[in-house]
CSV table of C-alpha atoms in Angstrom, one decimal:
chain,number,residue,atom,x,y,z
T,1,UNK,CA,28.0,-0.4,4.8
T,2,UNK,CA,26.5,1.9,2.4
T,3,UNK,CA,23.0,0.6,1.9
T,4,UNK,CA,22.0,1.3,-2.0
T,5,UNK,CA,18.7,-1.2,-2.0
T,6,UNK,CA,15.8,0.8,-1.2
T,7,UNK,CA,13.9,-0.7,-3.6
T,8,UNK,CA,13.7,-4.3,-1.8
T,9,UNK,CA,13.1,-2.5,1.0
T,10,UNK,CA,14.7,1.2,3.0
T,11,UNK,CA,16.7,1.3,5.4
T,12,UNK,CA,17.7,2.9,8.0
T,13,UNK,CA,14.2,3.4,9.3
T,14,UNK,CA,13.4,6.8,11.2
T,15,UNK,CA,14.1,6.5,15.1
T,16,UNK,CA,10.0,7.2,15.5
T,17,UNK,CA,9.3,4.3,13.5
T,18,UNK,CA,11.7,1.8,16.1
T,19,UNK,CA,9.7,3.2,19.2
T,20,UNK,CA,6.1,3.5,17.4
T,21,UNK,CA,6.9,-0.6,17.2
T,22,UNK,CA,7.9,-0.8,20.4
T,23,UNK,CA,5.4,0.4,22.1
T,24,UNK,CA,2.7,-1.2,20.2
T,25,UNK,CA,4.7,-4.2,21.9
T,26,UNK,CA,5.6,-2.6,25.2
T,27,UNK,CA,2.6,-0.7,25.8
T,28,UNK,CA,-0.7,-1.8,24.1
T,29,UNK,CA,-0.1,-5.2,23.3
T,30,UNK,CA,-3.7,-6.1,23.3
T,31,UNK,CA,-5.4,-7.8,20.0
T,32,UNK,CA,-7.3,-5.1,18.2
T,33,UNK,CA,-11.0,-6.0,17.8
T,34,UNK,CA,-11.3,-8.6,20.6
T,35,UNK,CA,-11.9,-6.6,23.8
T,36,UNK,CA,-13.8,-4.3,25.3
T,37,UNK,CA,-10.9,-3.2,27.7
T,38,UNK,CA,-9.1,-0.2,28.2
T,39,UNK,CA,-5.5,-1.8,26.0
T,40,UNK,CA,-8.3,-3.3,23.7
T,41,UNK,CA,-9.6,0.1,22.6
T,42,UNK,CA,-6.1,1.8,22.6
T,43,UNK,CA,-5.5,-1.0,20.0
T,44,UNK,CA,-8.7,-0.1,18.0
T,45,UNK,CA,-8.0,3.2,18.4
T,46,UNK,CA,-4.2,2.6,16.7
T,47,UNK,CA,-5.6,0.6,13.8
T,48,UNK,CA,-8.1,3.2,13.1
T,49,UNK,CA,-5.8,6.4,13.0
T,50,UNK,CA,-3.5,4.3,10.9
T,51,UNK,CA,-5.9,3.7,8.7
T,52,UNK,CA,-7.6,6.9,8.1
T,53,UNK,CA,-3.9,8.5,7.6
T,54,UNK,CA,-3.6,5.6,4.6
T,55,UNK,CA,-6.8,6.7,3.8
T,56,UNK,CA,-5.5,10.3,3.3
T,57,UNK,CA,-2.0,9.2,1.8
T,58,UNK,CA,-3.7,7.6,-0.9
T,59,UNK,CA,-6.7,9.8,-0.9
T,60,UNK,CA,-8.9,7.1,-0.8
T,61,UNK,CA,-12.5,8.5,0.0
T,62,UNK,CA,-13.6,5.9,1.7
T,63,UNK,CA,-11.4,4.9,4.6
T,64,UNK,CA,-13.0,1.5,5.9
T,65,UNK,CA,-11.8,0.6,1.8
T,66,UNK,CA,-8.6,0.9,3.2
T,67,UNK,CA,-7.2,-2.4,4.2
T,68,UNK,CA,-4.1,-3.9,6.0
T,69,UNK,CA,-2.2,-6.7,5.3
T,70,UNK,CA,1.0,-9.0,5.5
T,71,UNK,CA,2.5,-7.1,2.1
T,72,UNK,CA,2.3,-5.9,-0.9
T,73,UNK,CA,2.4,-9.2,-2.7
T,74,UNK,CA,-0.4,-10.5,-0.2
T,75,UNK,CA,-2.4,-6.8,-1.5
T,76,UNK,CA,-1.9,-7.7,-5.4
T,77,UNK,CA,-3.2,-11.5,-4.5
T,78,UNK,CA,-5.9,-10.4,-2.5
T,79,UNK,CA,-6.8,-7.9,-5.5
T,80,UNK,CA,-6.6,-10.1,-8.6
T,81,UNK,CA,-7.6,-13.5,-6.5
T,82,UNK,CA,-10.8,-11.1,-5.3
T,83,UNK,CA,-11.5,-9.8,-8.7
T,84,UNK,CA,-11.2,-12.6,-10.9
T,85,UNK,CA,-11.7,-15.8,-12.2
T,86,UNK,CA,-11.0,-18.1,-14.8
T,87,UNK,CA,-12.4,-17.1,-18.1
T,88,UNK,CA,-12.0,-13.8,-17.4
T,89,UNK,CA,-9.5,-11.5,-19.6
T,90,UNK,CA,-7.0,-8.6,-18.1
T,91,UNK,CA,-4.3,-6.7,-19.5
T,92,UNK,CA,-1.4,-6.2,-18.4
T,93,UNK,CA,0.9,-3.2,-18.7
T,94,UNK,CA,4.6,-2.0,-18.0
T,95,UNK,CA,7.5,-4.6,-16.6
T,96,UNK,CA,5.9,-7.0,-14.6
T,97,UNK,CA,7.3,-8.3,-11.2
T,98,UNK,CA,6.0,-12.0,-10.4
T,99,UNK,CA,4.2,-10.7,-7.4
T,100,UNK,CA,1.5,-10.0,-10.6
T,101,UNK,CA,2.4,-13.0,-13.1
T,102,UNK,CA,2.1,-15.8,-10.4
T,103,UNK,CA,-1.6,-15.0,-9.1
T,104,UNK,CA,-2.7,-14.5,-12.3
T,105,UNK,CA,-1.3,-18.0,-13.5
T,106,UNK,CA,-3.0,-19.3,-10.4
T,107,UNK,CA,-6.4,-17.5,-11.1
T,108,UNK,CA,-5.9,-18.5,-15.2
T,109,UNK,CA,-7.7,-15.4,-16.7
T,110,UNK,CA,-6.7,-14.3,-20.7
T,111,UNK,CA,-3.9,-11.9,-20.6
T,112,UNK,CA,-3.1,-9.9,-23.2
T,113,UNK,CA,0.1,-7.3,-23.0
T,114,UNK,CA,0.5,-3.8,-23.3
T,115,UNK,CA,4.2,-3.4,-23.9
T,116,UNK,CA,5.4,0.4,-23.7
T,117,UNK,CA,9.2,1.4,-22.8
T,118,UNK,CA,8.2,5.4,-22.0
T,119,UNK,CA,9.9,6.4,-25.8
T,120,UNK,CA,7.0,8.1,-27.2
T,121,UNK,CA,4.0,9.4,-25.9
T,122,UNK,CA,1.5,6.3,-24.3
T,123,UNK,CA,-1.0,4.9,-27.2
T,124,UNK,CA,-4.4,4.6,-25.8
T,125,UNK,CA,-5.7,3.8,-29.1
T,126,UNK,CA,-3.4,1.1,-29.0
T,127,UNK,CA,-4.1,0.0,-25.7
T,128,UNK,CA,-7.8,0.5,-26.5
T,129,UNK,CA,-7.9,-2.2,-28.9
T,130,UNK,CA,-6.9,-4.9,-26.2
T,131,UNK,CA,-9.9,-4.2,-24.5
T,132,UNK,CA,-12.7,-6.9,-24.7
T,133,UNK,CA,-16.2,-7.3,-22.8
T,134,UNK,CA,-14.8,-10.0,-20.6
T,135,UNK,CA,-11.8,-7.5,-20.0
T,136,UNK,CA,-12.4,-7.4,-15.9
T,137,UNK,CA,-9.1,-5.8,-14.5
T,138,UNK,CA,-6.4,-3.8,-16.3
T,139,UNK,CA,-3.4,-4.4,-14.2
T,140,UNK,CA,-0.6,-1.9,-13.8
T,141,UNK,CA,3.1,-2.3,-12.6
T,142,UNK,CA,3.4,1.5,-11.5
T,143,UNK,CA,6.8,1.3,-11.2
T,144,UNK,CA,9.3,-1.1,-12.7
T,145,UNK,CA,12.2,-2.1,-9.8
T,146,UNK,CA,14.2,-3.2,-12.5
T,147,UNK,CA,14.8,0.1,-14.7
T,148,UNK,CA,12.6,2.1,-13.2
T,149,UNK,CA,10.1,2.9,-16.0
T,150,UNK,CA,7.2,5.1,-14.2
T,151,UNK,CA,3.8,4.0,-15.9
T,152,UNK,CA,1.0,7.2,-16.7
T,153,UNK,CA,-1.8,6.2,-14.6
T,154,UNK,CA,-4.4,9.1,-15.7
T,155,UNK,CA,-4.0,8.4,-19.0
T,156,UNK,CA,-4.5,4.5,-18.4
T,157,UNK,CA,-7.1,5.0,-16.5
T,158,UNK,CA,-8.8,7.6,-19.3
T,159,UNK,CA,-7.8,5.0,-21.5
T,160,UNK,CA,-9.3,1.9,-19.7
T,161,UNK,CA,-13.0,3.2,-19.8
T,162,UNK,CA,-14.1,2.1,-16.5
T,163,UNK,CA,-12.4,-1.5,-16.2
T,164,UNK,CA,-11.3,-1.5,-12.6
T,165,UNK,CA,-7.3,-0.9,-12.5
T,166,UNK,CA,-5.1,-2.9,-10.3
T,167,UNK,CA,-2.3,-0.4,-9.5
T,168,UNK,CA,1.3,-2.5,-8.0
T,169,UNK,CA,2.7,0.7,-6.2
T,170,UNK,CA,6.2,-0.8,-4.9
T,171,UNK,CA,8.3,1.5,-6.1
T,172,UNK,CA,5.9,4.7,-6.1
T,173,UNK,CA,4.0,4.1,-2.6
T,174,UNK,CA,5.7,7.0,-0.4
T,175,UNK,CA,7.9,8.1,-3.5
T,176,UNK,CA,5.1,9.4,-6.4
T,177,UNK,CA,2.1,10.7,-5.0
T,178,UNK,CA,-0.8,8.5,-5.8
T,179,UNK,CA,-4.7,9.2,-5.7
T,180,UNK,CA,-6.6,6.3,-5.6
T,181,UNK,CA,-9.8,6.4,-8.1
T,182,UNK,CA,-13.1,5.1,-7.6
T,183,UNK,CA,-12.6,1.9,-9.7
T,184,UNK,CA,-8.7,1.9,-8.7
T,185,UNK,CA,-6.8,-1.2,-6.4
T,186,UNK,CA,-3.8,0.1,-5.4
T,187,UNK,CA,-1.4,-2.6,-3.9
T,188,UNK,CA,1.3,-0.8,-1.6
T,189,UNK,CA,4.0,-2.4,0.2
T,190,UNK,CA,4.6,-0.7,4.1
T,191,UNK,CA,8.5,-1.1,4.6
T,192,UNK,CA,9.6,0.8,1.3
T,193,UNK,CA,8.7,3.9,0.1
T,194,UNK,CA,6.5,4.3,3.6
T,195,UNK,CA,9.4,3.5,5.9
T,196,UNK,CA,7.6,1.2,8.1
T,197,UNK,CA,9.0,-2.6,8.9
T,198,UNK,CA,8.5,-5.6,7.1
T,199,UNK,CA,5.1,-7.4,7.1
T,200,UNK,CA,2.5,-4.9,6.1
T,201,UNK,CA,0.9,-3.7,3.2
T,202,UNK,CA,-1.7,-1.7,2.5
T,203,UNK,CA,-5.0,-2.6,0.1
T,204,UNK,CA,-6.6,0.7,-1.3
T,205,UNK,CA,-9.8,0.5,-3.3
T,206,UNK,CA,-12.5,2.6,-4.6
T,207,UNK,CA,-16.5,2.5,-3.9
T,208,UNK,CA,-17.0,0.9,-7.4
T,209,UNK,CA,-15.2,-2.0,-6.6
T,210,UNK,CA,-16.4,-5.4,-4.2
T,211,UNK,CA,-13.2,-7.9,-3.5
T,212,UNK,CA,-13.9,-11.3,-2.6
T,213,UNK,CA,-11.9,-12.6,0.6
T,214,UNK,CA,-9.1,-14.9,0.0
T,215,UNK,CA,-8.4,-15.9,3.3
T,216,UNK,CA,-11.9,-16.2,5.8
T,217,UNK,CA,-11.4,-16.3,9.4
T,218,UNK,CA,-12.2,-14.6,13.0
T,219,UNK,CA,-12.8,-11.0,12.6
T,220,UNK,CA,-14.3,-10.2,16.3
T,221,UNK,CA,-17.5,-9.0,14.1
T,222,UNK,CA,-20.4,-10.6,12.9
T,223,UNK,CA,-19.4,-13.8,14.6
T,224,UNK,CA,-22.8,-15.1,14.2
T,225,UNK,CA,-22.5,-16.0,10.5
T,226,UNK,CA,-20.0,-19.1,8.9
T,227,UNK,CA,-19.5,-16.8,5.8
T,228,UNK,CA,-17.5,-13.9,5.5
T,229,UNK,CA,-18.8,-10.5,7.0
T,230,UNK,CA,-20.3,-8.1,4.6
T,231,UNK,CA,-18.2,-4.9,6.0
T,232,UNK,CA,-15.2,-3.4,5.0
T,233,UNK,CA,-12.7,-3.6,6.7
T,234,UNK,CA,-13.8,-6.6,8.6
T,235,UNK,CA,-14.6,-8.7,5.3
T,236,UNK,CA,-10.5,-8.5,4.1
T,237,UNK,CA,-8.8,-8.6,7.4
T,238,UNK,CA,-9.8,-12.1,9.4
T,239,UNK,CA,-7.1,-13.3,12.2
T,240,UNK,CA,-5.1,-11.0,14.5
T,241,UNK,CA,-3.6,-8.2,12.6
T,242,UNK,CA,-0.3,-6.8,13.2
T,243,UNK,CA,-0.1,-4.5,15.4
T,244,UNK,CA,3.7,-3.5,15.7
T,245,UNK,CA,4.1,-3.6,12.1
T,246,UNK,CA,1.1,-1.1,11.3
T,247,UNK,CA,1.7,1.4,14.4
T,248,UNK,CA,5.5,1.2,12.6
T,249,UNK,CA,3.7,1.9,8.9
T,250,UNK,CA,1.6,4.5,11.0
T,251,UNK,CA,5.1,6.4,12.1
T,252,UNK,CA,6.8,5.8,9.2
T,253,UNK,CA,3.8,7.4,6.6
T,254,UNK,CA,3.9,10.5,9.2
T,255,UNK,CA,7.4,10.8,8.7
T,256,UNK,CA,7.6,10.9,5.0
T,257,UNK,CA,4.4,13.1,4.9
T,258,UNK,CA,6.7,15.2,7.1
T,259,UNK,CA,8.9,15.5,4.5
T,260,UNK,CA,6.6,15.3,1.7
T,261,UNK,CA,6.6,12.8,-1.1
T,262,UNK,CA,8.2,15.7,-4.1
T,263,UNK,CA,10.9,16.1,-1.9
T,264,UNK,CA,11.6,12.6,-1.3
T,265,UNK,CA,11.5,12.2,-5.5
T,266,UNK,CA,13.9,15.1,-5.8
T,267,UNK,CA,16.6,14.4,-3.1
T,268,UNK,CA,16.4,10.3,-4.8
T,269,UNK,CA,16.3,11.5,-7.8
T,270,UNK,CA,19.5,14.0,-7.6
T,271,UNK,CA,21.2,10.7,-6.5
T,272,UNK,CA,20.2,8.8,-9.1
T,273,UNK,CA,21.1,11.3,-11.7
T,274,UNK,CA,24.4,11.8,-10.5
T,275,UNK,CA,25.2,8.1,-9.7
T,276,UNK,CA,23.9,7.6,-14.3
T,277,UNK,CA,25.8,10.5,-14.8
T,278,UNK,CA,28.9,9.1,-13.4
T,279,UNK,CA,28.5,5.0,-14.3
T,280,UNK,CA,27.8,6.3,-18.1
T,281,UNK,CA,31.2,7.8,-18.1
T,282,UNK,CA,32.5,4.4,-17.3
T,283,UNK,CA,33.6,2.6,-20.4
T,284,UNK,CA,32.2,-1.5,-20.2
T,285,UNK,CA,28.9,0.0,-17.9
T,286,UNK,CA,25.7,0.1,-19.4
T,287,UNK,CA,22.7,1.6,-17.8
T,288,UNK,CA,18.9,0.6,-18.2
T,289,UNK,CA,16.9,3.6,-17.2
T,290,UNK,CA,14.5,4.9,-19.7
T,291,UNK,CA,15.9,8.7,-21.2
T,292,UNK,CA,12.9,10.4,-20.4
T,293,UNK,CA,12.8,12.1,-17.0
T,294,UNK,CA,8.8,12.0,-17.2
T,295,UNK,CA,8.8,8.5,-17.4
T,296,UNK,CA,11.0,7.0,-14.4
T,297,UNK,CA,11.9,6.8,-11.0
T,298,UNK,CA,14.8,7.3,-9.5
T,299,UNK,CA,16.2,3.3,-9.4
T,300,UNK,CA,17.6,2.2,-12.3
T,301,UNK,CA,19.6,-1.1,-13.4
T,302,UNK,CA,23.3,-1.3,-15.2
T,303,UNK,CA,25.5,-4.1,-16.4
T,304,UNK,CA,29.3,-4.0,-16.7
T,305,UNK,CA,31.0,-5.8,-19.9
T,306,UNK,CA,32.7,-9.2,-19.8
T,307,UNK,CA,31.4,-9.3,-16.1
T,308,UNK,CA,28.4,-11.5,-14.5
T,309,UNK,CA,25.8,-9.0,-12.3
T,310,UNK,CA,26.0,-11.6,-9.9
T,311,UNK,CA,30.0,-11.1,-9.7
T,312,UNK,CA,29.8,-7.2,-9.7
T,313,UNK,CA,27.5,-7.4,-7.0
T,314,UNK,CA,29.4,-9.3,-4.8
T,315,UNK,CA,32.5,-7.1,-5.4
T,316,UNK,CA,31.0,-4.3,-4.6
T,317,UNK,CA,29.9,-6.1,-1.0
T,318,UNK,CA,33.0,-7.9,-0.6
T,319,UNK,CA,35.5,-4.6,-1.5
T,320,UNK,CA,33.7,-1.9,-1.0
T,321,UNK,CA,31.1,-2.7,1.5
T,322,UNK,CA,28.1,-1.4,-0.9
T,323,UNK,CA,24.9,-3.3,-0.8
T,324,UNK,CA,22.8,-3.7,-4.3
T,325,UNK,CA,21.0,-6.2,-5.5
T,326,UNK,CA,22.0,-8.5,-8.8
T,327,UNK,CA,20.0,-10.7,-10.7
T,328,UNK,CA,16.6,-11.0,-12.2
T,329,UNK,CA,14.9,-9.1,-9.2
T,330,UNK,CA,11.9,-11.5,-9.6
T,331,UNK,CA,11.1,-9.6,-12.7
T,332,UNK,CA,11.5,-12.1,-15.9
T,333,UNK,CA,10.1,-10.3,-18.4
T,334,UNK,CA,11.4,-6.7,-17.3
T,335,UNK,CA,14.7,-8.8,-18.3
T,336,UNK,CA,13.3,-10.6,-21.4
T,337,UNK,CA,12.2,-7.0,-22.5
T,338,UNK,CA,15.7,-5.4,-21.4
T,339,UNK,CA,17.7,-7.8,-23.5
T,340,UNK,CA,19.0,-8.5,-19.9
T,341,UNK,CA,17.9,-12.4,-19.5
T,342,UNK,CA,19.1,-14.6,-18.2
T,343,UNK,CA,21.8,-12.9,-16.1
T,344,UNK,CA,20.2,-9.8,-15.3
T,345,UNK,CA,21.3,-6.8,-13.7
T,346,UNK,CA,22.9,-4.6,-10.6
T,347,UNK,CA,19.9,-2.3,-9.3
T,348,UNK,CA,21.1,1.4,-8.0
T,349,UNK,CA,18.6,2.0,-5.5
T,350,UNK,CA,19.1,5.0,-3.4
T,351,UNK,CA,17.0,6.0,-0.8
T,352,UNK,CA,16.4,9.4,0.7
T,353,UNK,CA,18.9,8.7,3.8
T,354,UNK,CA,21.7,8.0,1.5
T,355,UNK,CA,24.0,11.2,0.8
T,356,UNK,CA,26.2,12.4,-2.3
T,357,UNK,CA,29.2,10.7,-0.7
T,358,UNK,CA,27.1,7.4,-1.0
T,359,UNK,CA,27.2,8.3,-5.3
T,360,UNK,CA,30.8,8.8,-5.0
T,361,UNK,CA,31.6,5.6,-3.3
T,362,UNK,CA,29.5,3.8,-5.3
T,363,UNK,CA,30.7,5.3,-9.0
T,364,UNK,CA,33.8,5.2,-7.5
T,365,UNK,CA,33.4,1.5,-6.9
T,366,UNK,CA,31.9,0.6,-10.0
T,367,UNK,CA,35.1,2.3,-11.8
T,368,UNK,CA,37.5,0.0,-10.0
T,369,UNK,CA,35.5,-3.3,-11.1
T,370,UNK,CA,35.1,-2.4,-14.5
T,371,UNK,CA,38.6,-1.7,-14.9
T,372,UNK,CA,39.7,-4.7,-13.3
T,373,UNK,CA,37.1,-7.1,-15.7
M,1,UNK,CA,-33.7,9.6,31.9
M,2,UNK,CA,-32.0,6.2,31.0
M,3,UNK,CA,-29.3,5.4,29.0
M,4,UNK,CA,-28.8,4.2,24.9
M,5,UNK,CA,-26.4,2.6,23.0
M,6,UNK,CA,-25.6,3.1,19.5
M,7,UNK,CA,-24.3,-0.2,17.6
M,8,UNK,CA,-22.5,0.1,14.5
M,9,UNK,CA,-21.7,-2.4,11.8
M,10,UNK,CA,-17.5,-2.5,12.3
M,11,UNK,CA,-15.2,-0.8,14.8
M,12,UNK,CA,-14.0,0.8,12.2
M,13,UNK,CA,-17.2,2.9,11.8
M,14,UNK,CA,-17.8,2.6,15.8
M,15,UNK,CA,-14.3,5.1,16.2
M,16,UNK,CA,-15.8,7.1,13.1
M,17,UNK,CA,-18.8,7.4,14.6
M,18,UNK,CA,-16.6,8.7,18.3
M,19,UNK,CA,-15.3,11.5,15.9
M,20,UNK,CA,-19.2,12.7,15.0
M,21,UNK,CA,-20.4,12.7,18.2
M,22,UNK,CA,-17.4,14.2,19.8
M,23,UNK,CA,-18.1,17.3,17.2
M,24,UNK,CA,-21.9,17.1,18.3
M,25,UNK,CA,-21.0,17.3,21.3
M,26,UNK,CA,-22.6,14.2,23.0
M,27,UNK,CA,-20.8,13.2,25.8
M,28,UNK,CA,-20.7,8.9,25.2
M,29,UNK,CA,-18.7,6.0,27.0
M,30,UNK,CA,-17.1,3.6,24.6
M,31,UNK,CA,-18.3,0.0,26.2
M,32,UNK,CA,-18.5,-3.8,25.4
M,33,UNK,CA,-21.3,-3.9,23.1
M,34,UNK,CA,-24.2,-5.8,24.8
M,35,UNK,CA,-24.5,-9.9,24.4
M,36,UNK,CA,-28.2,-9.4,23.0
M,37,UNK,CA,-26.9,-7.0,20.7
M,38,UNK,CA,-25.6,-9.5,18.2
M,39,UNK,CA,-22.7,-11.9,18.4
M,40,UNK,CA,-19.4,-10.0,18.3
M,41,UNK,CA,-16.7,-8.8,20.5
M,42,UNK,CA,-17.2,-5.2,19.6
M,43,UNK,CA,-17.5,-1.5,20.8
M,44,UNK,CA,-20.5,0.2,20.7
M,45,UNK,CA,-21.6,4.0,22.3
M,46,UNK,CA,-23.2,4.5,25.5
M,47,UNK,CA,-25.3,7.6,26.1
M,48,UNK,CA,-27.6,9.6,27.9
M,49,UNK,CA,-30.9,9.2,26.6
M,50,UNK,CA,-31.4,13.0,26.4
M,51,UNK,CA,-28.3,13.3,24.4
M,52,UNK,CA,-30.2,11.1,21.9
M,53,UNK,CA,-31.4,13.8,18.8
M,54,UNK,CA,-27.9,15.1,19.0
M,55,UNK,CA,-26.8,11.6,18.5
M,56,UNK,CA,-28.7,11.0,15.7
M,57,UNK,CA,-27.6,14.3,14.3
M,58,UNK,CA,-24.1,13.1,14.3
M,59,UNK,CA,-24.9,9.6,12.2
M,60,UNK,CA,-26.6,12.0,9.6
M,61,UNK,CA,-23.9,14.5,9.9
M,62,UNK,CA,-21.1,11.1,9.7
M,63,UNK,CA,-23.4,9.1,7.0
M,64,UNK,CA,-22.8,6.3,9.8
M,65,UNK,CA,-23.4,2.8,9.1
M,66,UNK,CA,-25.7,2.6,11.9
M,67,UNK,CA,-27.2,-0.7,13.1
M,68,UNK,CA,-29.5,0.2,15.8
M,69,UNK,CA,-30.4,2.8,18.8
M,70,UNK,CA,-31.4,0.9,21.8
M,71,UNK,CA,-32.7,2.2,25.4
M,72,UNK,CA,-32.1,0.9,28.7
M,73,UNK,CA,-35.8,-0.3,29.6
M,74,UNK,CA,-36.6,-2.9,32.1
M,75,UNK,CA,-33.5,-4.6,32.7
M,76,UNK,CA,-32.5,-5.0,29.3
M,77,UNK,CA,-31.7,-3.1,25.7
M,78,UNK,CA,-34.9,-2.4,23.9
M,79,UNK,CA,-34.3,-1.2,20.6
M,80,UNK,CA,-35.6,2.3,19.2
């Protein structure tokens, strides 16, 4: 199989990440937080490194404001669910995946949109003028995993004037290197860009912002009071963490630092520039990817005429053994924007363990189908 | 010479604090924090009492959340 879906999550993981699991399993096993004994501590000990190397990855100052926990989609609820309330008013900016759009239907604050496709320089004047006093969260999709259009965070967060910024890193966490500000969430899923496994995320936030707990529970700490303890990390992290999963995260974040995240960009990057290269010389193909290099990642989305995404997709598995994903990608209104509702797309989605053959496969692939259409 | 403890508010900040008073050099025994030292299941540092300035050097020098100092006095942990 050539795996070209690193955007739902990567794969293959690095061998260091399979045995940092493993021996969180194997070896510790012992609930962090709950003991005073020797595997107890070696658990503390695991959680705290892991942390404080999030901390560093998304130069977050304050490292007990660095938070772990079942996703990125349990991050961005736990960030607009802790900020807000009903009344309030947010805006939104860049394509929005429904791990945003559902909690903020749940929580029911006024949204008002900031629509931008990268052509042209970003307006803050414009954006500016959305701003209100209720305005308590301006909430960013960093990165669209649809087409790929790469929002300007310093100039939003110039631009947003001290309303605390919600930042949905799922495609950039691991990929664009990301500082996290004193009034800054960033949401940041662990088995993506960071290489760890499935079931972690990662909750970044500055010293001028206080999140409300979603979920209460056991913490180990501060057991003498029903409410919620007052400390970070112990106030956003009730019940047993996981363990396997955040020794994995802790492997897999060493690993791409290792690398570095500007070399991970350029080697997906020269994929993805040779794989639009190729599909735009394909007559029927259509790519979604906005023209300036500034402004994107390396995923981006295409179509081919006459032919459902759902059906390309499925050739491409079925004949060629390529695995993308087809559809709306949980991302309505990155389609509604696109023109692309409601069929959707095929996401090219390399990641950095794919090689040029991978591209040639794939544009080869794509020929065949659209020829055969 | 007896012993302290140093409680801190979170683990979190308890393995911080290990970092501080590793670089102070205080030697310290990570143990079960006390029952009478408030109602959690967590770590707190054990000392030797004349190890107890250079302790408090490395809260300052960690800007430790630092609950409390306590001595060993009479069978039981008397705060300081």
């Amino acid at each position: 199989m050539i795996y070209l879906d690193d955007a739902s999550t990567s794969f293959p993981k690095p061998p260091s990440v399979h045995e940092a699991m493993l021996h969180a399993l194997r070896d510790v096993g012992a609930n962090p937080g709950r003991g005073g004994y020797a595997s107890a501590r070696e658990a503390d000990r695991l959680l705290y490194e892991t942390r404080s190397l999030a901390a560093d990855f998304f130069g977050a100052a304050d490292s007990s404001r660095v938070v772990f926990t079942p996703g990125c989609t349990y991050s961005l609820n736990m960030a607009l669910k802790g900020l807000l309330k009903a009344g309030d008013h947010v805006v939104v900016c860049g394509r929005q995946h429904n791990a945003v759009v559902r909690p903020l239907a749940a929580v029911g604050p006024a949204v008002s949109n900031f629509d931008w496709d990268g052509r042209g320089q970003f307006d803050a004047k414009a954006f500016s003028r959305l701003l209100r006093p209720e305005t308590k969260a301006v909430v960013v999709n960093h990165a669209s995993n649809v087409d790929g259009l790469l929002f300007p965070l310093d100039e939003l967060r110039d631009a947003a004037n001290g309303v605390p910024l919600v930042i949905d890193c799922a495609q950039t966490a691991g990929v664009v290197e990301i500082r996290t500000g004193e009034r800054d969430v960033v949401c940041a899923p662990g088995h993506k860009g960071l290489w760890g496994s499935a079931g972690v995320g990662i909750l970044a936030f500055g010293k001028k912002i206080e999140l409300e707990p979603v979920v209460v529970g056991g913490t180990g700490s501060f057991s003498e009071d029903a409410g919620a303890p007052p400390a970070y990390p112990d106030r956003l992290e009730p019940g047993t963490m996981n363990l396997p999963g955040i020794a994995a995260l802790g492997a897999g974040m060493r690993e791409v630092g290792a690398v570095g995240v500007a070399n991970v960009f350029r080697k997906k990057m020269a994929l993805a520039l040779d794989a639009c290269e190729r599909l735009s010389k394909i007559r029927g193909v259509k790519i979604y990817w906005p023209a300036d290099e500034a402004r994107r990642v390396p995923l981006f989305s295409f179509t081919v005429e006459g032919l459902d995404p759902s059906e390309a997709a499925d050739l491409l598995d079925r004949d060629h053994g390529i695995a993308c994903r087809s559809g709306l990608h949980c991302a309505l209104r990155a389609h509604v924007e696109l023109g692309t509702f409601p069929v959707g797309t095929v996401r090219f989605a390399p990641g950095y363990f794919n090689v040029p053959g991978d591209v040639d496969a794939f544009a080869a692939a794509v020929g065949e189908i659209a020829k055969k259409r | 010479m007896s012993d302290c403890i140093a409680v801190f508010e979170t683990t979190h900040e308890t393995l911080r604090a290990e970092e501080f008073f590793r670089a102070q050099k205080v030697p310290f025994r990570p143990v079960l924090r006390p029952r009478g030292l408030g109602a959690s299941c967590r770590m707190a540092l054990r000392f030797a009492e004349e190890e107890l300035e250079k302790a408090r050097k490395a809260v300052a020098e960690g800007n430790l959340v630092l609950k409390s100092f306590h001595r060993f006095d009479g069978g039981a942990w008397v705060k300081i």
